[in-house]
Every structure is written in C-alpha cells, then in structure tokens.
Amino acid sequence: MKRITALVLCIALLALSFGACNRNDDDYITIIIGATPTPHAEILEFISPFLLEEGIRLDIRVFTDFSFPNPALSDGSLDANYFQHMPFLQNFMDRTGNQLHVVGAIHIEPMGAYSQSINHISELQQGALIAIPDCAVNGPRALILMENNGLLTLNPYAGFGASIHDIIDNPLDLEFVQIAAAMLPRVMLDEEADMSIINTNHVLFGAPNIDPVRDSLIMETTDTPYANMLVVRPEDADNPAMLTLLRHLQSERVREFILENYSGVVPVF
C-alpha cells in the first residue's frame, strides 16, 4: 500500500513538473517587437528560446525602413523596438512630440566608408562622388566621420545636425548624393559612387561578402553616442517582461553571439 501511495505521489509530481515545462498559450507574455534584419532581428531570434523558458514569447516584426518602428511603437502596434541609437530616437521625439523610453543599450554598429575602386581615402580624386545616408541623423554622422578623417571641415556649430550645407572646407571638391541607407550597399557594389558611407548593419545585410573591419576605408571608433538600444513606451519603463528581455539582450551569450557572427559590431554592456 505504501509502495502504491509513493508511486501515485511520484506520478503526480512528474505531471506537475511536465505541466510547468509545457505552458498553455495563455500562460505566455507576448512582446511584439520591431527590429531591422541584421543583426537586431537575428539576435532576437537567438534569445527567443531562452525567453520562452521564462514565459515570454517574442513576436518579431522585421522592418527594412528606419522610418516605421518608432511610429508603430508610439501608436501601440509594437510593444518595443530594437534598431536605433539615441540621436535617431531624439530626432524622432523632437519632430513628433511622442515620448519613448530607453530600457538599455546593446551594441554599436560603427559607420564606415567603402569603395570598389580605391583602397585608401588618399586615392580619392578631385570631384569624387560620395554617397551618404539621406536621413537627418545618419547623414550628419557620415559627414562627421569624413571630417574626423581629414576629408572636409564642418561648421562647428552644426553638431549632430550637420548637412552638406554646413561644409565650410572641401579641399577635393567632393560631390555628395544622399540615398536611402538600405540602398547604399547596392550603390557601393554597383560602383555608382566613388565612395559610400554605410552603417555596418546594412553592410552585413546588403553586402554579406564585404567584411566591415577588413574592407572599410575608414570607420568610426566606438566612442560615439550611436549605441543601438531597446526602446519602449514610457509606461513600460519598469515592465518586468521588458527588463527580462533586456537581461537576455545584455547576457554573456549575446556578447559571444555578436562577436562570433558580426564583424565590426561591438557589444556595449
């Protein structure tokens, strides 16, 4: 009798254990999160199984256009996004009046200059055509990179909002074309410009045979305000599910995943 009772107890305990490991759909918290493809969505896919173990399911929505994830987060279509740095977020909030909250920073994707026709910036010819991002944040970032490498001088009052109209010294009479950031790898590969300034994530996604560390002519240092962040609405600043997501994004396994898979991308935690 005692054996039967012990057996029944063991079976009951196993059933409880099995049930805990196999939650019903209603037992999960779902986070709808917007991300650009590489590396952001791939990092989220990587940590998704570990979050499931803690009862959190990620519904990852992939965007290739930077202009959509912040409005989608503001209007409630997304619960969070992971694709942007602070200057980009600040520009959005200043333009729209919508307030969003940074939960934490994950990595930096240094911007670099690439060319199929030259091997060093000293080889740029008079009047060379330079392709830069057409957005109000990454365009200035490209110009600042060029200034930091002696190719031009910007009005010192322009700051992070510098445009081509703020160039006050241009020794090579460089010409500029502003193009959607996601299109710049194709511009570079097709040699439609003499040099293209491209975000590392777009190089990794749009030109996978190009190694940002090996093939860039110049590259930003990591001492910049351009760390990519997990962002939510203000009311979710202390949401336990979002803090759990951040903990996984800032984990040692993610650090190793980034360093092993994405040349030039640097964890900041």
mmCIF file of C-alpha atoms in Angstrom, residues 20-195:
data_model
loop_
_atom_site.group_PDB
_atom_site.id
_atom_site.type_symbol
_atom_site.label_atom_id
_atom_site.label_comp_id
_atom_site.label_asym_id
_atom_site.label_seq_id
_atom_site.Cartn_x
_atom_site.Cartn_y
_atom_site.Cartn_z
ATOM 1 C CA ALA A 20 5.233 23.542 -15.761
ATOM 2 C CA CYS A 21 7.505 22.893 -18.727
ATOM 3 C CA ASN A 22 4.641 22.851 -21.202
ATOM 4 C CA ARG A 23 2.711 26.064 -20.679
ATOM 5 C CA ASN A 24 -0.521 26.783 -22.442
ATOM 6 C CA ASP A 25 -0.550 29.741 -24.813
ATOM 7 C CA ASP A 26 -2.410 31.782 -22.213
ATOM 8 C CA ASP A 27 0.478 31.347 -19.791
ATOM 9 C CA TYR A 28 2.931 33.276 -22.001
ATOM 10 C CA ILE A 29 3.503 37.005 -22.125
ATOM 11 C CA THR A 30 3.913 38.071 -25.757
ATOM 12 C CA ILE A 31 6.142 41.014 -26.655
ATOM 13 C CA ILE A 32 5.611 42.372 -30.169
ATOM 14 C CA ILE A 33 8.970 43.877 -31.045
ATOM 15 C CA GLY A 34 10.115 45.687 -34.179
ATOM 16 C CA ALA A 35 13.670 45.255 -35.431
ATOM 17 C CA THR A 36 15.772 45.690 -38.528
ATOM 18 C CA PRO A 37 17.001 42.399 -40.058
ATOM 19 C CA THR A 38 20.726 42.202 -39.286
ATOM 20 C CA PRO A 39 21.857 41.921 -36.570
ATOM 21 C CA HIS A 40 18.856 43.011 -34.498
ATOM 22 C CA ALA A 41 16.173 40.506 -35.561
ATOM 23 C CA GLU A 42 18.767 37.735 -35.674
ATOM 24 C CA ILE A 43 19.867 38.488 -32.108
ATOM 25 C CA LEU A 44 16.219 38.432 -31.011
ATOM 26 C CA GLU A 45 15.705 35.070 -32.737
ATOM 27 C CA PHE A 46 18.790 33.776 -30.941
ATOM 28 C CA ILE A 47 17.491 34.669 -27.466
ATOM 29 C CA SER A 48 13.865 33.727 -28.167
ATOM 30 C CA PRO A 49 14.164 30.124 -26.841
ATOM 31 C CA PHE A 50 15.717 31.358 -23.592
ATOM 32 C CA LEU A 51 12.901 33.855 -23.099
ATOM 33 C CA LEU A 52 10.332 31.101 -23.707
ATOM 34 C CA GLU A 53 11.796 29.265 -20.729
ATOM 35 C CA GLU A 54 10.806 32.296 -18.632
ATOM 36 C CA GLY A 55 7.313 32.520 -20.082
ATOM 37 C CA ILE A 56 7.947 35.300 -22.616
ATOM 38 C CA ARG A 57 7.233 34.854 -26.308
ATOM 39 C CA LEU A 58 8.758 37.258 -28.840
ATOM 40 C CA ASP A 59 6.708 38.228 -31.882
ATOM 41 C CA ILE A 60 9.432 39.760 -34.035
ATOM 42 C CA ARG A 61 8.331 42.194 -36.760
ATOM 43 C CA VAL A 62 11.136 42.938 -39.242
ATOM 44 C CA PHE A 63 11.470 46.410 -40.791
ATOM 45 C CA THR A 64 13.872 47.449 -43.533
ATOM 46 C CA ASP A 65 12.830 51.109 -43.381
ATOM 47 C CA PHE A 66 14.002 53.068 -40.315
ATOM 48 C CA SER A 67 11.005 55.410 -40.504
ATOM 49 C CA PHE A 68 8.399 52.859 -39.337
ATOM 50 C CA PRO A 69 9.359 51.257 -35.972
ATOM 51 C CA ASN A 70 9.060 54.388 -33.805
ATOM 52 C CA PRO A 71 5.600 55.441 -35.052
ATOM 53 C CA ALA A 72 4.480 51.819 -34.684
ATOM 54 C CA LEU A 73 5.728 51.764 -31.094
ATOM 55 C CA SER A 74 4.087 55.106 -30.310
ATOM 56 C CA ASP A 75 0.683 54.044 -31.647
ATOM 57 C CA GLY A 76 0.739 50.704 -29.831
ATOM 58 C CA SER A 77 1.272 48.456 -32.852
ATOM 59 C CA LEU A 78 4.546 47.376 -31.230
ATOM 60 C CA ASP A 79 5.415 46.832 -27.572
ATOM 61 C CA ALA A 80 9.119 47.575 -28.088
ATOM 62 C CA ASN A 81 11.689 48.157 -30.785
ATOM 63 C CA TYR A 82 15.374 47.411 -31.207
ATOM 64 C CA PHE A 83 17.045 49.127 -34.153
ATOM 65 C CA GLN A 84 18.165 52.672 -33.278
ATOM 66 C CA HIS A 85 20.652 54.863 -31.446
ATOM 67 C CA MET A 86 19.966 57.851 -29.204
ATOM 68 C CA PRO A 87 20.432 60.646 -31.794
ATOM 69 C CA PHE A 88 17.909 58.916 -34.073
ATOM 70 C CA LEU A 89 15.417 58.474 -31.227
ATOM 71 C CA GLN A 90 15.878 62.057 -30.050
ATOM 72 C CA ASN A 91 15.284 63.357 -33.560
ATOM 73 C CA PHE A 92 12.021 61.383 -33.726
ATOM 74 C CA MET A 93 10.817 62.672 -30.345
ATOM 75 C CA ASP A 94 11.733 66.277 -31.204
ATOM 76 C CA ARG A 95 9.878 66.113 -34.540
ATOM 77 C CA THR A 96 6.743 64.365 -33.336
ATOM 78 C CA GLY A 97 6.423 65.213 -29.649
ATOM 79 C CA ASN A 98 5.994 61.495 -28.913
ATOM 80 C CA GLN A 99 7.973 60.305 -25.921
ATOM 81 C CA LEU A 100 9.662 56.909 -25.830
ATOM 82 C CA HIS A 101 11.890 55.336 -23.193
ATOM 83 C CA VAL A 102 15.314 53.681 -23.485
ATOM 84 C CA VAL A 103 15.468 50.463 -21.457
ATOM 85 C CA GLY A 104 19.140 49.799 -22.213
ATOM 86 C CA ALA A 105 21.906 49.783 -24.834
ATOM 87 C CA ILE A 106 23.115 46.605 -26.548
ATOM 88 C CA HIS A 107 25.705 47.251 -29.255
ATOM 89 C CA ILE A 108 27.330 49.748 -31.611
ATOM 90 C CA GLU A 109 27.425 49.312 -35.386
ATOM 91 C CA PRO A 110 30.235 51.668 -36.416
ATOM 92 C CA MET A 111 29.658 53.520 -39.677
ATOM 93 C CA GLY A 112 32.323 53.008 -42.327
ATOM 94 C CA ALA A 113 33.362 54.164 -45.792
ATOM 95 C CA TYR A 114 33.551 51.636 -48.639
ATOM 96 C CA SER A 115 34.650 51.639 -52.259
ATOM 97 C CA GLN A 116 35.109 49.154 -55.076
ATOM 98 C CA SER A 117 37.529 51.405 -56.943
ATOM 99 C CA ILE A 118 40.040 52.665 -54.355
ATOM 100 C CA ASN A 119 41.898 51.053 -51.456
ATOM 101 C CA HIS A 120 42.617 54.134 -49.333
ATOM 102 C CA ILE A 121 40.971 57.518 -48.849
ATOM 103 C CA SER A 122 44.198 59.154 -50.083
ATOM 104 C CA GLU A 123 43.260 57.820 -53.544
ATOM 105 C CA LEU A 124 40.062 59.906 -53.760
ATOM 106 C CA GLN A 125 40.223 62.119 -56.823
ATOM 107 C CA GLN A 126 39.161 65.743 -57.229
ATOM 108 C CA GLY A 127 35.387 65.910 -57.575
ATOM 109 C CA ALA A 128 34.812 62.319 -56.393
ATOM 110 C CA LEU A 129 31.175 61.365 -55.762
ATOM 111 C CA ILE A 130 30.369 60.332 -52.187
ATOM 112 C CA ALA A 131 27.120 58.546 -51.293
ATOM 113 C CA ILE A 132 25.788 59.144 -47.772
ATOM 114 C CA PRO A 133 22.522 58.231 -45.967
ATOM 115 C CA ASP A 134 19.634 60.555 -46.676
ATOM 116 C CA CYS A 135 18.259 60.659 -43.115
ATOM 117 C CA ALA A 136 18.593 63.616 -40.760
ATOM 118 C CA VAL A 137 20.756 61.682 -38.283
ATOM 119 C CA ASN A 138 22.935 59.237 -40.207
ATOM 120 C CA GLY A 139 23.680 61.797 -42.934
ATOM 121 C CA PRO A 140 25.385 64.106 -40.397
ATOM 122 C CA ARG A 141 27.045 61.059 -38.876
ATOM 123 C CA ALA A 142 28.640 60.265 -42.257
ATOM 124 C CA LEU A 143 29.879 63.846 -42.653
ATOM 125 C CA ILE A 144 31.339 63.823 -39.136
ATOM 126 C CA LEU A 145 33.185 60.591 -39.962
ATOM 127 C CA MET A 146 34.687 62.251 -43.024
ATOM 128 C CA GLU A 147 35.651 65.340 -41.036
ATOM 129 C CA ASN A 148 37.329 63.182 -38.398
ATOM 130 C CA ASN A 149 39.449 61.664 -41.162
ATOM 131 C CA GLY A 150 40.523 64.970 -42.714
ATOM 132 C CA LEU A 151 38.360 64.933 -45.838
ATOM 133 C CA LEU A 152 36.328 68.066 -45.069
ATOM 134 C CA THR A 153 35.556 70.633 -42.383
ATOM 135 C CA LEU A 154 32.084 71.318 -40.977
ATOM 136 C CA ASN A 155 30.679 74.414 -39.354
ATOM 137 C CA PRO A 156 31.499 73.804 -35.659
ATOM 138 C CA TYR A 157 28.010 74.964 -34.668
ATOM 139 C CA ALA A 158 26.290 72.325 -36.800
ATOM 140 C CA GLY A 159 26.912 69.448 -34.372
ATOM 141 C CA PHE A 160 24.944 66.223 -34.870
ATOM 142 C CA GLY A 161 22.587 68.041 -37.242
ATOM 143 C CA ALA A 162 25.250 68.886 -39.852
ATOM 144 C CA SER A 163 24.270 68.766 -43.509
ATOM 145 C CA ILE A 164 26.213 69.165 -46.734
ATOM 146 C CA HIS A 165 25.351 72.881 -46.495
ATOM 147 C CA ASP A 166 27.475 73.064 -43.330
ATOM 148 C CA ILE A 167 30.669 72.068 -45.143
ATOM 149 C CA ILE A 168 32.997 75.063 -44.912
ATOM 150 C CA ASP A 169 36.124 73.451 -46.378
ATOM 151 C CA ASN A 170 36.144 70.788 -49.085
ATOM 152 C CA PRO A 171 39.696 70.537 -50.467
ATOM 153 C CA LEU A 172 38.846 67.842 -53.028
ATOM 154 C CA ASP A 173 35.579 69.496 -54.119
ATOM 155 C CA LEU A 174 33.836 66.250 -53.241
ATOM 156 C CA GLU A 175 30.291 65.890 -54.544
ATOM 157 C CA PHE A 176 27.564 64.240 -52.485
ATOM 158 C CA VAL A 177 24.487 62.182 -53.246
ATOM 159 C CA GLN A 178 22.050 61.292 -50.456
ATOM 160 C CA ILE A 179 20.451 57.855 -50.731
ATOM 161 C CA ALA A 180 18.214 55.683 -48.528
ATOM 162 C CA ALA A 181 20.518 53.928 -46.083
ATOM 163 C CA ALA A 182 19.358 50.422 -47.035
ATOM 164 C CA MET A 183 20.243 51.092 -50.703
ATOM 165 C CA LEU A 184 23.831 52.160 -50.048
ATOM 166 C CA PRO A 185 25.361 48.648 -50.224
ATOM 167 C CA ARG A 186 23.934 48.242 -53.735
ATOM 168 C CA VAL A 187 25.264 51.678 -54.723
ATOM 169 C CA MET A 188 28.680 50.625 -53.454
ATOM 170 C CA LEU A 189 28.650 47.197 -55.146
ATOM 171 C CA ASP A 190 27.473 48.672 -58.458
ATOM 172 C CA GLU A 191 30.134 51.422 -58.239
ATOM 173 C CA GLU A 192 27.540 54.160 -58.657
ATOM 174 C CA ALA A 193 29.654 56.355 -56.354
ATOM 175 C CA ASP A 194 33.379 56.598 -55.756
ATOM 176 C CA MET A 195 32.864 56.027 -52.016
#
